[in-house]
Amino acid sequence: INTRQFGTAVTLYSEALAADTYPKKAPILASLYSQRAAAHLRLGQHENAFKDCENALKVRDDCKDAWVSRAECLVAKGRAEEARSEMTELLKMYEHDTLVNHWFTKADFEVRKKKRIDYYSELHVSQIATEGEVKMAYRARALEWHPDKHAGADDAQKALVEA
């Protein structure tokens, strides 16, 4: 469904899955679950999408769309390390696939991003703060951690302030 009516898509996929006329391991089941997972993702329903990905992979463990949707869920839920490891395995099977490559790169980027210092949170401002707000927050934090304010502190506290 390309009209961006993802709620309707979820309903239609659910109706198709409820028909229960498919064999237990039919590839169509994996496809329906993975497509419904993609629709859930577009609606921001990550838990439902994750469950559908699991169901699709139970039916057919080589369902690329389900693996990709699962990686997208994991990245959205902040579990980028897990997504990267799964995408690494999938990349071995589909090494020239652009979609798999994209999600591996995205998961890898999120893992590296987590390791970086978030200066906005250090300054207690939002990431869309104006230049003036950042400057004011920087001055406030500089005053808070100024060495002259901690002149009477013991050595352990001074080391913490200097770090």
mmCIF file of C-alpha atoms in Angstrom:
data_model
loop_
_atom_site.group_PDB
_atom_site.id
_atom_site.type_symbol
_atom_site.label_atom_id
_atom_site.label_comp_id
_atom_site.label_asym_id
_atom_site.label_seq_id
_atom_site.Cartn_x
_atom_site.Cartn_y
_atom_site.Cartn_z
ATOM 1 C CA ILE A 1 0.000 0.000 0.000
ATOM 2 C CA ASN A 2 1.772 3.131 -1.220
ATOM 3 C CA THR A 3 -0.758 5.766 -0.132
ATOM 4 C CA ARG A 4 0.896 6.131 3.288
ATOM 5 C CA GLN A 5 -2.181 4.820 5.106
ATOM 6 C CA PHE A 6 -0.258 2.636 7.494
ATOM 7 C CA GLY A 7 -3.131 2.135 9.925
ATOM 8 C CA THR A 8 -5.233 0.719 7.121
ATOM 9 C CA ALA A 9 -2.299 -1.411 6.008
ATOM 10 C CA VAL A 10 -1.961 -2.897 9.505
ATOM 11 C CA THR A 11 -5.681 -3.723 9.508
ATOM 12 C CA LEU A 12 -5.532 -5.346 6.078
ATOM 13 C CA TYR A 13 -2.448 -7.388 6.920
ATOM 14 C CA SER A 14 -4.090 -8.476 10.183
ATOM 15 C CA GLU A 15 -7.189 -9.604 8.286
ATOM 16 C CA ALA A 16 -5.043 -11.549 5.841
ATOM 17 C CA LEU A 17 -3.182 -13.219 8.701
ATOM 18 C CA ALA A 18 -6.441 -14.037 10.482
ATOM 19 C CA ALA A 19 -7.691 -15.947 7.412
ATOM 20 C CA ASP A 20 -5.674 -18.924 8.722
ATOM 21 C CA THR A 21 -5.767 -20.742 5.393
ATOM 22 C CA TYR A 22 -2.008 -20.914 5.017
ATOM 23 C CA PRO A 23 0.278 -23.840 5.826
ATOM 24 C CA LYS A 24 2.318 -23.328 8.992
ATOM 25 C CA LYS A 25 5.609 -22.530 7.221
ATOM 26 C CA ALA A 26 4.231 -20.784 4.108
ATOM 27 C CA PRO A 27 6.497 -18.004 2.803
ATOM 28 C CA ILE A 28 3.433 -15.782 2.413
ATOM 29 C CA LEU A 29 3.065 -15.749 6.210
ATOM 30 C CA ALA A 30 6.596 -14.402 6.640
ATOM 31 C CA SER A 31 5.910 -11.786 4.003
ATOM 32 C CA LEU A 32 2.626 -10.699 5.631
ATOM 33 C CA TYR A 33 4.215 -10.469 9.081
ATOM 34 C CA SER A 34 7.210 -8.513 7.787
ATOM 35 C CA GLN A 35 5.007 -6.103 5.817
ATOM 36 C CA ARG A 36 2.785 -5.553 8.849
ATOM 37 C CA ALA A 37 5.939 -4.949 10.902
ATOM 38 C CA ALA A 38 7.020 -2.295 8.396
ATOM 39 C CA ALA A 39 3.620 -0.607 8.710
ATOM 40 C CA HIS A 40 3.859 -0.722 12.519
ATOM 41 C CA LEU A 41 7.289 0.900 12.270
ATOM 42 C CA ARG A 42 5.911 3.785 10.216
ATOM 43 C CA LEU A 43 3.265 4.285 12.903
ATOM 44 C CA GLY A 44 5.937 4.312 15.614
ATOM 45 C CA GLN A 45 4.660 1.097 17.198
ATOM 46 C CA HIS A 46 8.052 -0.503 17.756
ATOM 47 C CA GLU A 47 6.913 -3.266 20.123
ATOM 48 C CA ASN A 48 4.239 -4.503 17.710
ATOM 49 C CA ALA A 49 6.715 -4.317 14.845
ATOM 50 C CA PHE A 50 9.267 -6.290 16.825
ATOM 51 C CA LYS A 51 6.706 -9.025 17.589
ATOM 52 C CA ASP A 52 5.757 -9.269 13.925
ATOM 53 C CA CYS A 53 9.408 -9.554 12.947
ATOM 54 C CA GLU A 54 9.821 -12.383 15.440
ATOM 55 C CA ASN A 55 6.774 -14.159 13.989
ATOM 56 C CA ALA A 56 8.061 -13.713 10.432
ATOM 57 C CA LEU A 57 11.453 -15.125 11.394
ATOM 58 C CA LYS A 58 9.837 -18.125 13.092
ATOM 59 C CA VAL A 59 8.124 -18.918 9.813
ATOM 60 C CA ARG A 60 11.115 -18.241 7.567
ATOM 61 C CA ASP A 61 14.459 -17.472 9.164
ATOM 62 C CA ASP A 62 15.933 -16.074 5.949
ATOM 63 C CA CYS A 63 13.290 -13.367 5.473
ATOM 64 C CA LYS A 64 15.481 -10.355 4.709
ATOM 65 C CA ASP A 65 12.663 -7.812 5.131
ATOM 66 C CA ALA A 66 11.921 -9.100 8.625
ATOM 67 C CA TRP A 67 15.608 -8.907 9.591
ATOM 68 C CA VAL A 68 15.843 -5.346 8.284
ATOM 69 C CA SER A 69 12.653 -4.295 10.095
ATOM 70 C CA ARG A 70 13.948 -5.947 13.251
ATOM 71 C CA ALA A 71 17.185 -3.967 12.970
ATOM 72 C CA GLU A 72 15.175 -0.786 12.510
ATOM 73 C CA CYS A 73 13.191 -1.630 15.661
ATOM 74 C CA LEU A 74 16.345 -2.308 17.645
ATOM 75 C CA VAL A 75 17.927 0.984 16.566
ATOM 76 C CA ALA A 76 14.728 2.859 17.450
ATOM 77 C CA LYS A 77 14.660 1.180 20.870
ATOM 78 C CA GLY A 78 18.290 2.165 21.563
ATOM 79 C CA ARG A 79 19.709 -1.338 21.129
ATOM 80 C CA ALA A 80 22.054 -0.466 18.277
ATOM 81 C CA GLU A 81 24.775 -2.920 19.354
ATOM 82 C CA GLU A 82 22.366 -5.816 18.945
ATOM 83 C CA ALA A 83 21.180 -4.460 15.586
ATOM 84 C CA ARG A 84 24.762 -4.106 14.380
ATOM 85 C CA SER A 85 25.650 -7.687 15.315
ATOM 86 C CA GLU A 86 22.537 -9.023 13.564
ATOM 87 C CA MET A 87 23.205 -6.893 10.494
ATOM 88 C CA THR A 88 26.798 -8.152 10.423
ATOM 89 C CA GLU A 89 25.495 -11.708 10.103
ATOM 90 C CA LEU A 90 22.956 -10.668 7.487
ATOM 91 C CA LEU A 91 25.620 -8.763 5.569
ATOM 92 C CA LYS A 92 27.511 -12.026 5.118
ATOM 93 C CA MET A 93 24.516 -13.476 3.262
ATOM 94 C CA TYR A 94 23.563 -10.322 1.345
ATOM 95 C CA GLU A 95 26.882 -8.507 1.021
ATOM 96 C CA HIS A 96 25.873 -6.450 -2.029
ATOM 97 C CA ASP A 97 22.370 -5.571 -0.881
ATOM 98 C CA THR A 98 21.983 -1.797 -0.427
ATOM 99 C CA LEU A 99 19.190 -2.039 2.171
ATOM 100 C CA VAL A 100 21.136 -4.416 4.393
ATOM 101 C CA ASN A 101 24.231 -2.267 3.927
ATOM 102 C CA HIS A 102 22.265 0.860 4.880
ATOM 103 C CA TRP A 103 20.960 -0.611 8.133
ATOM 104 C CA PHE A 104 24.346 -2.034 9.054
ATOM 105 C CA THR A 105 25.874 1.410 8.522
ATOM 106 C CA LYS A 106 23.093 3.095 10.503
ATOM 107 C CA ALA A 107 23.431 0.657 13.410
ATOM 108 C CA ASP A 108 27.212 1.048 13.366
ATOM 109 C CA PHE A 109 26.840 4.838 13.381
ATOM 110 C CA GLU A 110 24.455 4.690 16.359
ATOM 111 C CA VAL A 111 26.911 2.503 18.286
ATOM 112 C CA ARG A 112 29.735 4.966 17.628
ATOM 113 C CA LYS A 113 27.448 7.905 18.444
ATOM 114 C CA LYS A 114 26.649 6.428 21.865
ATOM 115 C CA LYS A 115 30.352 6.411 22.710
ATOM 116 C CA ARG A 116 30.743 10.132 22.004
ATOM 117 C CA ILE A 117 30.259 12.781 24.660
ATOM 118 C CA ASP A 118 26.954 14.609 24.352
ATOM 119 C CA TYR A 119 27.966 18.176 25.079
ATOM 120 C CA TYR A 120 24.373 19.386 25.029
ATOM 121 C CA SER A 121 23.452 17.096 27.922
ATOM 122 C CA GLU A 122 26.631 18.141 29.726
ATOM 123 C CA LEU A 123 25.447 21.738 29.478
ATOM 124 C CA HIS A 124 21.847 20.776 30.327
ATOM 125 C CA VAL A 125 20.393 22.281 27.134
ATOM 126 C CA SER A 126 18.407 20.739 24.304
ATOM 127 C CA GLN A 127 20.068 19.868 21.031
ATOM 128 C CA ILE A 128 18.116 22.609 19.285
ATOM 129 C CA ALA A 129 19.298 25.305 21.694
ATOM 130 C CA THR A 130 20.247 28.664 20.264
ATOM 131 C CA GLU A 131 23.802 29.962 20.353
ATOM 132 C CA GLY A 132 22.888 32.317 23.195
ATOM 133 C CA GLU A 133 21.383 29.512 25.275
ATOM 134 C CA VAL A 134 24.514 27.401 24.792
ATOM 135 C CA LYS A 135 26.748 30.303 25.831
ATOM 136 C CA MET A 136 24.669 30.999 28.951
ATOM 137 C CA ALA A 137 24.680 27.315 29.915
ATOM 138 C CA TYR A 138 28.435 27.120 29.345
ATOM 139 C CA ARG A 139 29.057 30.119 31.614
ATOM 140 C CA ALA A 140 26.793 28.668 34.301
ATOM 141 C CA ARG A 141 28.590 25.311 34.202
ATOM 142 C CA ALA A 142 31.984 27.043 34.184
ATOM 143 C CA LEU A 143 31.026 28.963 37.319
ATOM 144 C CA GLU A 144 29.684 25.818 38.939
ATOM 145 C CA TRP A 145 32.966 23.977 38.421
ATOM 146 C CA HIS A 146 35.359 26.906 38.883
ATOM 147 C CA PRO A 147 38.418 25.894 40.981
ATOM 148 C CA ASP A 148 38.110 28.953 43.260
ATOM 149 C CA LYS A 149 34.708 27.718 44.447
ATOM 150 C CA HIS A 150 36.325 24.490 45.592
ATOM 151 C CA ALA A 151 39.377 25.982 47.314
ATOM 152 C CA GLY A 152 38.545 24.413 50.704
ATOM 153 C CA ALA A 153 37.838 20.969 49.276
ATOM 154 C CA ASP A 154 39.996 17.924 49.921
ATOM 155 C CA ASP A 155 42.326 16.446 47.288
ATOM 156 C CA ALA A 156 39.798 13.920 45.929
ATOM 157 C CA GLN A 157 37.231 16.615 45.257
ATOM 158 C CA LYS A 158 39.863 18.867 43.646
ATOM 159 C CA ALA A 159 40.874 16.074 41.307
ATOM 160 C CA LEU A 160 37.239 15.606 40.341
ATOM 161 C CA VAL A 161 36.831 19.317 39.625
ATOM 162 C CA GLU A 162 40.018 19.458 37.557
ATOM 163 C CA ALA A 163 38.951 16.463 35.484
#
